[in-house]
Coordinates of C-alpha atoms in Angstrom, one line a residue:
Chain H
M1 CA -68.0 -211.1 -93.7
T2 CA -64.8 -212.8 -92.7
E3 CA -61.9 -211.2 -94.2
I4 CA -59.3 -213.4 -95.8
T5 CA -55.8 -212.3 -94.8
T6 CA -53.1 -213.1 -97.3
G7 CA -49.7 -213.3 -95.9
T8 CA -48.1 -211.1 -93.3
E9 CA -48.1 -207.4 -93.7
T10 CA -45.7 -206.7 -90.9
S11 CA -44.3 -209.3 -88.6
K12 CA -43.3 -208.5 -85.0
P13 CA -39.6 -208.9 -84.3
A14 CA -38.9 -212.0 -82.2
T15 CA -37.5 -209.9 -79.3
R16 CA -40.1 -209.4 -76.6
L17 CA -40.2 -206.3 -74.4
K18 CA -38.6 -206.9 -71.0
V19 CA -41.0 -205.7 -68.3
P20 CA -39.1 -203.6 -65.7
S21 CA -38.4 -205.3 -62.4
T22 CA -40.5 -204.5 -59.3
A23 CA -37.7 -202.3 -58.0
Q24 CA -37.8 -200.3 -61.3
Q25 CA -41.6 -200.2 -61.5
I26 CA -42.2 -198.7 -58.0
P27 CA -40.4 -195.4 -58.6
R28 CA -41.7 -195.2 -62.1
L29 CA -45.3 -195.6 -60.9
A30 CA -44.6 -193.1 -58.1
H31 CA -43.3 -190.6 -60.6
Y32 CA -46.5 -190.8 -62.7
Q33 CA -48.7 -190.8 -59.7
M34 CA -46.9 -187.7 -58.3
R35 CA -47.4 -186.0 -61.7
Q36 CA -51.1 -186.6 -61.3
Y37 CA -51.1 -185.2 -57.8
L38 CA -49.1 -182.1 -58.7
Q39 CA -51.4 -181.4 -61.7
S40 CA -54.5 -182.0 -59.6
R41 CA -56.8 -179.4 -58.0
R42 CA -56.4 -181.0 -54.6
F43 CA -52.7 -180.3 -54.5
L44 CA -53.4 -176.6 -55.3
A45 CA -56.1 -176.6 -52.7
L46 CA -53.8 -178.0 -50.0
V47 CA -51.1 -175.5 -50.9
V48 CA -53.6 -172.7 -50.6
I49 CA -54.8 -174.1 -47.2
V50 CA -51.2 -174.5 -45.9
V51 CA -50.2 -171.0 -47.1
A52 CA -53.3 -169.6 -45.6
I53 CA -52.6 -171.2 -42.2
G54 CA -49.0 -169.9 -42.4
A55 CA -50.2 -166.4 -43.3
I56 CA -52.8 -166.3 -40.5
F57 CA -50.1 -167.6 -38.1
S58 CA -47.6 -165.0 -39.3
A59 CA -50.2 -162.2 -39.0
V60 CA -51.2 -163.2 -35.5
V61 CA -47.6 -163.4 -34.3
A62 CA -46.8 -160.0 -35.9
I63 CA -49.8 -158.3 -34.4
Y64 CA -50.0 -159.8 -31.0
H65 CA -46.4 -160.7 -30.3
S66 CA -47.5 -163.4 -27.9
S67 CA -44.8 -163.9 -25.3
F68 CA -44.9 -167.6 -25.2
I69 CA -44.1 -167.7 -28.9
T70 CA -41.6 -164.9 -29.2
S71 CA -39.8 -165.3 -25.9
D72 CA -37.2 -167.7 -27.2
S73 CA -36.6 -169.7 -30.4
V74 CA -37.3 -173.1 -28.7
S75 CA -40.7 -172.0 -27.5
F76 CA -41.4 -170.4 -30.9
Y77 CA -40.5 -173.5 -33.0
G78 CA -42.2 -175.7 -30.4
G79 CA -45.4 -173.8 -30.6
S80 CA -45.5 -173.1 -34.4
W81 CA -43.7 -176.0 -36.0
A82 CA -44.4 -178.9 -33.6
G83 CA -47.8 -177.6 -32.8
G84 CA -48.9 -177.2 -36.4
V85 CA -47.2 -179.8 -38.4
G86 CA -49.4 -182.6 -37.1
V87 CA -52.5 -181.0 -38.7
V88 CA -50.6 -180.5 -42.0
I89 CA -49.6 -184.2 -41.9
V90 CA -53.1 -185.4 -41.4
L91 CA -54.5 -183.1 -44.2
A92 CA -51.7 -184.2 -46.6
A93 CA -52.3 -187.9 -45.8
V94 CA -56.0 -187.5 -46.4
F95 CA -55.7 -185.5 -49.6
F96 CA -53.1 -187.8 -51.2
G97 CA -53.8 -191.2 -49.5
G98 CA -57.5 -191.1 -48.8
D99 CA -58.5 -192.4 -52.2
A100 CA -55.2 -193.8 -53.4
I101 CA -56.6 -197.3 -53.3
A102 CA -60.4 -196.9 -53.0
G103 CA -60.4 -194.5 -55.9
E104 CA -59.0 -197.2 -58.2
F105 CA -62.2 -199.2 -57.5
Q106 CA -64.6 -196.3 -57.2
N107 CA -63.5 -194.4 -60.3
K108 CA -62.7 -197.6 -62.4
T109 CA -59.2 -196.3 -63.0
G110 CA -58.0 -199.6 -61.6
Y111 CA -58.9 -201.4 -64.8
F112 CA -56.5 -199.0 -66.6
L113 CA -53.7 -199.4 -64.2
M114 CA -54.1 -203.1 -63.6
S115 CA -54.0 -203.9 -67.3
V116 CA -50.3 -203.3 -67.1
P117 CA -48.1 -206.3 -66.1
I118 CA -47.5 -205.1 -62.5
R119 CA -47.9 -206.7 -59.1
R120 CA -50.5 -205.4 -56.7
A121 CA -47.8 -204.9 -54.1
T122 CA -45.9 -202.7 -56.7
V123 CA -49.0 -200.6 -57.2
Y124 CA -49.5 -200.2 -53.4
A125 CA -45.8 -199.3 -52.8
G126 CA -45.7 -196.9 -55.8
K127 CA -48.8 -195.1 -54.8
F128 CA -47.6 -194.9 -51.2
L129 CA -44.2 -193.5 -52.3
A130 CA -46.0 -190.9 -54.4
A131 CA -48.3 -189.9 -51.6
F132 CA -45.4 -189.7 -49.2
L133 CA -43.2 -187.5 -51.4
T134 CA -46.1 -185.2 -52.3
S135 CA -47.0 -184.9 -48.6
V136 CA -43.3 -184.1 -47.9
A137 CA -43.6 -181.2 -50.4
I138 CA -46.6 -179.8 -48.6
I139 CA -44.9 -180.1 -45.2
T140 CA -41.8 -178.4 -46.7
I141 CA -44.0 -175.4 -47.6
F142 CA -45.2 -175.2 -44.0
F143 CA -41.7 -175.6 -42.7
A144 CA -40.5 -172.8 -44.9
I145 CA -43.2 -170.5 -43.6
V146 CA -42.4 -171.3 -40.0
L147 CA -38.7 -170.9 -40.7
G148 CA -39.3 -167.5 -42.4
N149 CA -41.0 -166.3 -39.2
G150 CA -38.3 -167.8 -37.0
I151 CA -35.5 -166.1 -39.0
Y152 CA -37.4 -162.8 -38.9
Y153 CA -37.8 -162.9 -35.1
F154 CA -34.7 -164.7 -33.9
G155 CA -32.2 -164.4 -36.8
A156 CA -30.7 -167.0 -39.1
S157 CA -28.4 -168.5 -36.4
A158 CA -31.0 -169.2 -33.7
F159 CA -32.1 -172.7 -34.8
P160 CA -32.6 -174.9 -31.8
W161 CA -31.3 -178.5 -32.2
Q162 CA -34.8 -179.7 -31.4
L163 CA -36.0 -178.3 -34.8
F164 CA -33.6 -180.6 -36.7
F165 CA -34.2 -183.5 -34.4
S166 CA -37.9 -183.2 -35.0
L167 CA -37.6 -183.7 -38.8
P168 CA -37.1 -187.5 -38.8
I169 CA -39.9 -187.8 -36.2
V170 CA -42.2 -185.7 -38.5
I171 CA -41.3 -188.1 -41.4
L172 CA -42.0 -191.1 -39.2
Y173 CA -45.3 -189.7 -38.1
L174 CA -46.2 -189.0 -41.7
L175 CA -45.4 -192.6 -42.6
A176 CA -47.6 -193.8 -39.7
V177 CA -50.6 -191.6 -40.7
L178 CA -50.2 -192.5 -44.4
G179 CA -50.0 -196.2 -43.5
T180 CA -53.3 -195.8 -41.6
T181 CA -54.9 -193.8 -44.4
F182 CA -53.9 -196.4 -47.0
L183 CA -55.3 -199.1 -44.8
F184 CA -58.7 -197.4 -44.7
S185 CA -58.4 -196.7 -48.4
S186 CA -57.9 -200.5 -49.0
L187 CA -60.7 -201.4 -46.6
F188 CA -63.4 -199.4 -48.4
K189 CA -64.2 -199.3 -52.1
T190 CA -65.7 -195.8 -51.6
S191 CA -63.2 -193.0 -51.2
A192 CA -65.4 -190.8 -49.0
Y193 CA -65.4 -193.4 -46.2
G194 CA -61.6 -193.4 -46.1
F195 CA -61.5 -189.6 -46.1
V196 CA -64.1 -189.2 -43.4
L197 CA -62.7 -191.9 -41.1
T198 CA -59.2 -190.6 -41.4
I199 CA -60.2 -187.0 -40.7
I200 CA -62.4 -188.0 -37.7
L201 CA -59.9 -190.3 -36.2
F202 CA -56.8 -188.1 -36.5
L203 CA -58.4 -184.8 -35.7
F204 CA -60.3 -185.9 -32.6
G205 CA -61.2 -189.6 -32.6
F206 CA -57.9 -190.9 -31.5
T207 CA -57.5 -188.1 -28.9
I208 CA -60.9 -189.1 -27.3
L209 CA -59.9 -192.7 -27.4
Q210 CA -56.5 -191.9 -25.8
D211 CA -58.3 -190.2 -22.9
L212 CA -60.8 -192.9 -22.5
V213 CA -58.1 -195.6 -22.3
A214 CA -56.1 -193.6 -19.8
I215 CA -59.0 -192.4 -17.6
L216 CA -61.5 -195.3 -17.8
I217 CA -59.2 -198.4 -18.3
K218 CA -56.4 -196.7 -16.4
I219 CA -53.6 -198.0 -18.6
E220 CA -51.1 -196.1 -20.7
P221 CA -52.7 -195.5 -24.2
W222 CA -49.6 -196.7 -26.0
M223 CA -51.8 -198.3 -28.7
V224 CA -53.2 -194.9 -29.9
I225 CA -51.1 -193.0 -32.5
S226 CA -52.2 -189.5 -31.4
Y227 CA -50.6 -190.3 -28.0
A228 CA -47.3 -191.0 -29.8
S229 CA -47.5 -187.8 -31.8
G230 CA -47.2 -185.9 -28.5
I231 CA -43.4 -186.5 -28.6
L232 CA -43.2 -183.8 -31.3
S233 CA -44.1 -181.1 -28.8
D234 CA -42.3 -182.8 -26.0
L235 CA -39.1 -182.4 -27.9
F236 CA -39.3 -178.7 -27.4
S237 CA -40.2 -178.8 -23.7
S238 CA -37.9 -179.3 -20.7
P239 CA -36.9 -181.8 -19.3
I240 CA -37.1 -184.2 -22.2
N241 CA -38.1 -187.8 -21.5
W242 CA -36.0 -189.8 -23.9
G243 CA -37.0 -193.2 -22.6
L244 CA -39.3 -196.0 -23.5
T245 CA -41.7 -195.3 -20.6
A246 CA -44.4 -192.7 -20.3
T247 CA -44.3 -189.5 -18.2
L248 CA -47.1 -189.8 -15.7
G249 CA -49.4 -186.8 -15.3
P250 CA -51.9 -186.4 -12.4
V251 CA -53.0 -189.9 -11.8
P252 CA -54.6 -191.7 -13.6
A253 CA -53.8 -189.6 -16.8
Y254 CA -50.6 -190.0 -18.8
D255 CA -49.0 -186.9 -20.1
S256 CA -47.0 -188.4 -23.0
P257 CA -44.7 -191.2 -24.0
G258 CA -41.0 -191.0 -23.9
I259 CA -39.3 -190.0 -27.2
A260 CA -38.1 -193.6 -27.8
E261 CA -41.5 -195.0 -26.9
G262 CA -43.3 -192.6 -29.3
V263 CA -40.9 -193.5 -32.1
V264 CA -41.6 -197.2 -31.5
I265 CA -45.3 -196.7 -31.5
M266 CA -45.1 -194.7 -34.8
L267 CA -42.9 -197.3 -36.4
G268 CA -45.3 -200.0 -35.3
Y269 CA -48.3 -198.2 -36.7
F270 CA -46.5 -197.7 -40.0
I271 CA -45.4 -201.3 -40.4
L272 CA -48.6 -202.9 -39.2
T273 CA -50.9 -200.7 -41.2
A274 CA -48.8 -200.9 -44.3
I275 CA -48.8 -204.7 -44.1
A276 CA -52.5 -204.9 -43.3
G277 CA -53.4 -202.5 -46.1
L278 CA -51.3 -204.4 -48.6
L279 CA -52.8 -207.7 -47.7
L280 CA -56.3 -206.3 -48.1
F281 CA -55.4 -204.8 -51.5
E282 CA -53.9 -208.1 -52.6
R283 CA -57.2 -209.8 -52.0
E284 CA -59.5 -207.1 -53.4
E285 CA -61.2 -207.9 -56.7
F286 CA -62.0 -205.5 -59.5
K287 CA -65.6 -206.7 -59.8
Chain I
M1 CA -38.9 -219.7 -83.6
M2 CA -41.6 -218.1 -81.4
N3 CA -44.6 -220.1 -80.3
K4 CA -47.9 -219.1 -81.7
P5 CA -49.7 -216.7 -79.4
N6 CA -52.3 -218.5 -77.3
I7 CA -54.9 -218.3 -74.6
E8 CA -56.0 -221.2 -72.5
I9 CA -58.8 -221.3 -70.0
V10 CA -58.9 -224.5 -67.9
S11 CA -61.9 -225.6 -65.8
L12 CA -62.5 -222.0 -64.8
T13 CA -65.2 -221.5 -62.2
K14 CA -66.2 -218.4 -60.5
K15 CA -68.8 -218.0 -57.7
F16 CA -70.1 -214.7 -56.3
G17 CA -71.7 -215.9 -53.1
S18 CA -74.1 -218.6 -54.2
F19 CA -74.3 -217.4 -57.8
K20 CA -72.1 -219.4 -60.2
A21 CA -71.0 -216.8 -62.8
L22 CA -68.7 -219.3 -64.6
D23 CA -69.0 -223.0 -64.5
N24 CA -66.0 -225.2 -65.5
L25 CA -65.2 -223.1 -68.6
D26 CA -62.6 -224.7 -70.9
L27 CA -61.3 -222.9 -73.9
Q28 CA -58.1 -223.1 -76.0
I29 CA -57.3 -220.5 -78.6
E30 CA -54.1 -220.6 -80.6
G31 CA -52.8 -218.8 -83.6
T32 CA -53.1 -215.4 -85.2
K33 CA -56.8 -214.7 -85.7
C34 CA -59.7 -212.9 -84.2
V35 CA -62.0 -214.8 -81.9
G36 CA -65.4 -213.3 -81.0
F37 CA -66.6 -214.0 -77.5
L38 CA -70.4 -213.9 -77.5
G39 CA -73.1 -214.3 -74.9
P40 CA -76.1 -212.4 -73.5
N41 CA -75.8 -210.0 -70.6
G42 CA -74.8 -211.9 -67.5
A43 CA -73.6 -214.9 -69.5
G44 CA -70.1 -214.6 -67.9
K45 CA -68.1 -213.0 -70.7
T46 CA -66.7 -210.1 -68.7
T47 CA -66.2 -212.4 -65.7
A48 CA -64.1 -214.7 -67.9
L49 CA -62.1 -211.9 -69.3
K50 CA -61.5 -210.4 -65.8
L51 CA -60.3 -213.8 -64.6
L52 CA -58.1 -214.1 -67.7
T53 CA -56.5 -210.8 -66.8
D54 CA -56.3 -211.3 -63.0
M55 CA -58.7 -208.6 -62.1
I56 CA -60.7 -211.1 -60.1
F57 CA -59.7 -214.5 -58.7
P58 CA -61.1 -217.9 -59.7
T59 CA -63.0 -220.1 -57.4
K60 CA -61.4 -223.0 -59.3
G61 CA -59.4 -223.4 -62.5
E62 CA -56.6 -221.4 -64.1
C63 CA -55.9 -219.2 -67.2
F64 CA -52.8 -219.1 -69.3
I65 CA -51.6 -216.5 -71.8
N66 CA -48.8 -217.7 -74.1
G67 CA -48.5 -220.7 -71.7
I68 CA -47.9 -218.7 -68.6
S69 CA -50.3 -218.9 -65.7
V70 CA -52.1 -215.6 -65.1
Q71 CA -52.9 -216.6 -61.6
K72 CA -49.4 -217.6 -60.6
E73 CA -47.3 -215.3 -62.8
R74 CA -49.4 -212.2 -63.4
K75 CA -46.6 -210.0 -64.5
L76 CA -45.0 -212.4 -66.9
A77 CA -48.3 -213.6 -68.3
L78 CA -49.6 -210.1 -69.1
A79 CA -46.3 -208.9 -70.5
D80 CA -47.1 -209.6 -74.1
A81 CA -50.9 -209.0 -73.8
G82 CA -52.8 -205.8 -74.6
L83 CA -55.9 -205.5 -72.4
L84 CA -59.1 -203.5 -72.4
I85 CA -61.4 -204.6 -69.7
E86 CA -64.7 -202.8 -68.6
S87 CA -64.1 -199.5 -70.4
P88 CA -61.8 -198.1 -67.7
E89 CA -61.6 -194.5 -66.7
I90 CA -58.2 -192.8 -67.1
Y91 CA -56.8 -190.4 -64.5
P92 CA -58.6 -187.2 -65.4
S93 CA -55.7 -184.8 -64.7
L94 CA -53.5 -186.6 -67.2
T95 CA -53.3 -186.0 -71.0
P96 CA -53.6 -189.0 -73.4
Y97 CA -49.8 -188.6 -74.0
E98 CA -49.1 -188.8 -70.3
G99 CA -51.4 -191.7 -69.7
L100 CA -49.9 -193.7 -72.6
E101 CA -46.4 -192.7 -71.5
M102 CA -47.1 -194.2 -68.1
V103 CA -48.4 -197.5 -69.6
A104 CA -45.5 -197.7 -72.1
D105 CA -42.9 -197.0 -69.4
L106 CA -44.3 -199.5 -66.9
R107 CA -44.5 -202.1 -69.7
G108 CA -40.8 -201.6 -70.5
V109 CA -41.0 -199.9 -73.9
P110 CA -37.5 -198.4 -74.4
P111 CA -37.6 -194.6 -73.6
R112 CA -36.3 -193.7 -77.0
E113 CA -39.3 -195.5 -78.6
I114 CA -42.0 -194.3 -76.3
K115 CA -42.8 -191.0 -78.2
D116 CA -43.0 -192.8 -81.6
R117 CA -45.2 -195.6 -80.2
I118 CA -47.6 -193.1 -78.6
S119 CA -47.8 -191.1 -81.8
E120 CA -48.5 -194.3 -83.8
V121 CA -51.3 -195.6 -81.6
L122 CA -52.9 -192.2 -81.2
A123 CA -53.0 -191.9 -84.9
E124 CA -54.4 -195.4 -85.1
V125 CA -57.4 -194.4 -82.9
K126 CA -57.6 -191.0 -84.5
M127 CA -56.8 -189.0 -81.4
E128 CA -53.5 -187.4 -82.3
S129 CA -54.9 -183.9 -82.2
W130 CA -56.1 -184.5 -78.6
A131 CA -52.7 -185.8 -77.3
D132 CA -52.1 -182.8 -74.9
K133 CA -55.6 -182.2 -73.7
K134 CA -56.8 -183.3 -70.2
I135 CA -58.6 -186.6 -70.3
G136 CA -61.1 -185.4 -67.7
E137 CA -62.6 -183.2 -70.5
F138 CA -63.1 -186.2 -72.9
S139 CA -66.4 -187.9 -73.8
K140 CA -66.8 -191.7 -73.1
G141 CA -66.1 -192.5 -76.7
M142 CA -62.8 -190.5 -76.7
K143 CA -61.7 -192.2 -73.5
Q144 CA -62.5 -195.6 -75.1
R145 CA -60.2 -194.7 -78.0
I146 CA -57.4 -193.9 -75.6
N147 CA -58.1 -197.2 -73.8
I148 CA -57.7 -199.0 -77.1
A149 CA -54.5 -197.1 -77.8
A150 CA -53.2 -198.1 -74.3
S151 CA -53.8 -201.8 -75.1
L152 CA -51.7 -201.5 -78.2
V153 CA -48.9 -199.2 -77.2
H154 CA -46.4 -202.0 -76.6
D155 CA -47.4 -203.9 -79.8
P156 CA -48.6 -207.0 -78.0
D157 CA -49.0 -210.5 -79.5
V158 CA -52.3 -211.2 -77.7
V159 CA -55.0 -208.5 -77.5
I160 CA -58.0 -209.0 -75.2
L161 CA -60.8 -206.6 -75.8
D162 CA -64.0 -206.4 -73.7
E163 CA -66.7 -204.8 -75.7
P164 CA -64.2 -202.4 -77.5
A165 CA -67.0 -200.5 -79.4
T166 CA -68.7 -199.5 -76.1
G167 CA -69.5 -195.8 -76.2
L168 CA -68.3 -195.3 -79.8
D169 CA -70.3 -193.7 -82.5
P170 CA -70.8 -195.6 -85.8
R171 CA -67.6 -194.1 -87.2
G172 CA -65.7 -195.2 -84.1
M173 CA -67.1 -198.7 -84.4
A174 CA -65.9 -198.9 -88.0
E175 CA -62.5 -197.7 -86.9
V176 CA -62.3 -200.4 -84.2
R177 CA -63.1 -203.0 -86.9
E178 CA -60.4 -201.6 -89.0
I179 CA -57.9 -201.7 -86.1
V180 CA -58.8 -205.4 -85.5
R181 CA -58.3 -206.1 -89.2
K182 CA -54.9 -204.5 -89.1
L183 CA -53.9 -206.5 -86.0
K184 CA -54.9 -209.7 -87.8
K185 CA -52.7 -208.8 -90.7
R186 CA -49.9 -208.2 -88.3
N187 CA -50.3 -211.8 -87.0
R188 CA -51.8 -211.1 -83.6
L189 CA -54.3 -213.1 -81.6
I190 CA -57.4 -211.0 -80.8
F191 CA -59.9 -212.3 -78.3
M192 CA -62.9 -209.9 -78.2
S193 CA -66.2 -209.9 -76.4
S194 CA -69.0 -208.2 -78.2
H195 CA -72.7 -207.8 -78.4
I196 CA -72.6 -206.5 -81.9
L197 CA -73.0 -209.5 -84.1
Q198 CA -72.4 -207.5 -87.3
E199 CA -69.0 -206.6 -85.9
V200 CA -68.2 -210.2 -85.0
T201 CA -69.3 -211.4 -88.5
E202 CA -67.2 -208.8 -90.1
V203 CA -63.9 -209.2 -88.3
C204 CA -63.9 -212.5 -86.4
D205 CA -62.6 -215.8 -87.8
E206 CA -63.9 -217.9 -84.9
V207 CA -66.6 -217.5 -82.3
A208 CA -67.1 -218.8 -78.8
L209 CA -70.6 -218.6 -77.3
I210 CA -71.3 -218.8 -73.6
N211 CA -74.5 -218.7 -71.6
K212 CA -75.0 -219.1 -67.9
G213 CA -71.3 -219.5 -67.4
K214 CA -71.0 -222.5 -69.8
L215 CA -69.4 -222.7 -73.2
L216 CA -72.0 -223.6 -75.8
F217 CA -69.7 -223.8 -78.7
Y218 CA -66.3 -222.6 -80.1
D219 CA -65.6 -223.0 -83.7
T220 CA -64.8 -221.1 -86.9
L221 CA -67.5 -218.8 -88.1
G222 CA -68.0 -221.0 -91.2
N223 CA -68.3 -224.2 -89.2
V224 CA -70.7 -222.6 -86.8
I225 CA -73.0 -221.4 -89.6
D226 CA -72.7 -224.8 -91.3
K227 CA -73.5 -226.7 -88.1
F228 CA -76.3 -224.7 -86.6
S229 CA -78.2 -223.4 -89.6
D230 CA -80.2 -226.6 -90.4
G231 CA -78.0 -227.1 -93.5
H232 CA -79.1 -223.8 -94.9
S233 CA -76.9 -220.7 -95.2
S234 CA -77.4 -217.2 -96.5
V235 CA -75.4 -214.7 -98.4
D236 CA -76.1 -211.1 -99.3
V237 CA -75.3 -210.2 -102.8
G238 CA -74.8 -206.5 -103.8
F239 CA -75.1 -205.1 -107.3
A240 CA -73.9 -202.0 -109.0
E241 CA -77.3 -201.4 -110.6
P242 CA -80.8 -202.2 -109.4
V243 CA -81.8 -205.8 -110.2
N244 CA -85.1 -206.8 -111.7
E245 CA -87.3 -209.7 -110.8
A246 CA -86.6 -211.6 -114.0
L247 CA -82.9 -211.6 -113.3
I248 CA -83.5 -212.9 -109.8
N249 CA -85.9 -215.6 -110.8
R250 CA -84.1 -216.8 -113.9
G251 CA -80.5 -216.0 -113.0
L252 CA -79.9 -216.1 -109.2
S253 CA -82.6 -218.5 -108.0
A254 CA -81.8 -220.9 -110.8
I255 CA -78.3 -221.5 -109.5
S256 CA -77.8 -225.0 -108.2
G257 CA -78.3 -225.1 -104.4
V258 CA -80.2 -221.9 -104.0
T259 CA -83.4 -222.5 -102.2
S260 CA -84.9 -219.0 -101.9
S261 CA -84.2 -215.4 -102.5
E262 CA -85.2 -212.2 -100.9
V263 CA -84.9 -208.7 -102.2
L264 CA -83.4 -206.5 -99.4
D265 CA -83.3 -203.3 -101.5
P266 CA -83.2 -202.7 -105.3
K267 CA -79.4 -203.3 -105.3
R268 CA -79.2 -206.1 -102.7
V269 CA -80.5 -209.7 -102.7
R270 CA -80.3 -212.3 -99.9
L271 CA -79.9 -215.8 -101.2
R272 CA -80.5 -218.9 -99.0
F273 CA -78.8 -222.1 -100.1
K274 CA -78.3 -225.6 -98.9
G275 CA -74.7 -226.4 -98.0
G276 CA -71.7 -224.9 -96.4
T277 CA -68.5 -223.1 -97.3
E278 CA -67.9 -225.2 -100.4
T279 CA -71.3 -224.5 -101.8
Q280 CA -70.9 -220.8 -101.0
K281 CA -67.6 -220.8 -102.9
K282 CA -69.3 -222.3 -106.0
L283 CA -72.2 -219.9 -105.6
L284 CA -69.9 -217.0 -105.7
E285 CA -68.1 -218.3 -108.8
E286 CA -71.4 -218.8 -110.6
I287 CA -72.8 -215.4 -109.7
V288 CA -69.6 -213.7 -110.9
G289 CA -69.9 -215.9 -114.1
L290 CA -73.3 -214.4 -114.8
H291 CA -71.7 -210.9 -115.4
I292 CA -74.5 -209.1 -113.8
G293 CA -72.5 -206.4 -112.0
V294 CA -71.9 -208.0 -108.6
V295 CA -70.1 -205.7 -106.2
S296 CA -70.3 -207.5 -102.9
F297 CA -70.9 -211.0 -101.5
S298 CA -71.1 -211.4 -97.8
E299 CA -72.5 -213.5 -95.0
P300 CA -75.4 -211.6 -93.4
S301 CA -75.0 -211.0 -89.7
S302 CA -78.5 -212.2 -89.3
T303 CA -77.3 -215.8 -89.9
L304 CA -75.1 -215.6 -86.8
E305 CA -77.9 -213.8 -85.0
D306 CA -80.3 -216.6 -85.8
I307 CA -77.9 -219.1 -84.5
Y308 CA -77.1 -217.0 -81.4
M309 CA -80.8 -216.6 -80.6
K310 CA -81.6 -220.3 -81.1
Q311 CA -78.7 -221.5 -79.0
I312 CA -79.4 -219.1 -76.2
E313 CA -83.1 -220.0 -76.1
R314 CA -82.2 -223.7 -76.1
G315 CA -79.9 -223.0 -73.1
D316 CA -82.7 -221.1 -71.3

């Protein structure tokens, strides 16, 4: 039966809501996305993993007092911080970026989010920002554990300058890894593919590729991100190659890029993967 | 003076590979009313609604909400629209309050009003006591209620609902009808796809029927029934007391225009009559004039169902 409506019960005021600008929506979306991450089991799981890694590391150092770690603070921070943070970055990027885009399609949450007047680029940027900040929180936990050990063994005044110099490189490497993770997440509509591909590539795939390029093709593997990540450890070695060219190892292998070269590679990865991922997401349909 | 809320679909075509899901669909809806969007599975209803909300992209054509192109100005076009497409999942680690807060905040509801708006819409969908529980623990029907609340949290002019009763129990379905009725009273435009013809008959003023991606008709419910029912219409008349055969034969069937009657149950009779809305109006007046304890007078959903089936079969 068609209901006959008589008159207006309540009329909406003539003023319309003003949708926030893109610049306002990005941090707002990131805020809610971060809240989801922080309330999720995966965040708790990653905290437990990082704390466990830190606890095992602390126990091993305390029990065995390996000389290469405890001889001086530069070696200590080079071995513990620079040696371990790469794995933490990859884990954080996979945990928080692996399904950031694919999950919206796979779990059908995209229909909820995209029913809001928001640009796809805003969604991409907001989610990226949330994944980045949450990853930084995880890295901070790892940093605190390393720092605690460092202070215990070398005191609160023995922080090598390399430790502080490594922080922006860590952030840049995180951006590059997250950019790649988001690209894979945009490429597949199934989260698992993105997860697996990122893990395989960053934990050993890129390293194998790097060696194959250097040994078989006999060129510097500047196009491989794992090669660039070598600058994190190189910062703590001596002498430091600051340049834009690689340090040659026993021919035909390449030891590692110069610091500047590594930074350029990481920056390139971040920019290119972020643009490619965004373009893919812009064209993806919620079928 | 604000323009009337409106939806316009222009030459909308969508191909998935070689399959044409929508074929040059044109539809213009304007004013404050409820329009039912009908069609069998695979007819193109959800595809049309997804194109209308920029979830997918058209092969050809364009959609407008309140005169703004959805394809060119997504953000602006959807600003005053409430959307429920494909029974979405909501982030399981959030509570309904947090999920709705996110939607309201991103839509620009002033911070001082967000709490009140959320309380209002949660009460409207009868979920206020679940506001702080994790959505991951909810049933499909409960999630659908939150989705409906999310589509209303900013008090939109245009509400687009894709099968809103999906997953709801009979009480939930009745509540959705009540929400739509309230929206109509508040001068909103509701465009709603549905399989439930009873629901459409009860709350919609107009219906659009599509099949195989093409619009078969779009008109008021009354006109559709007048036009496609071979000149015959039906009404179900309900009585306070059981009616006897004599009353039906001498009273109801004798009314001018009535061609047949059918007892549905002791207190309900279906009358078929020749004519349209005008005849229906006179019929009601005459039945009330008989003083025989009439308590209800409604168009049976089966009328729309008959039309629906005939039109779909014709198209096939």
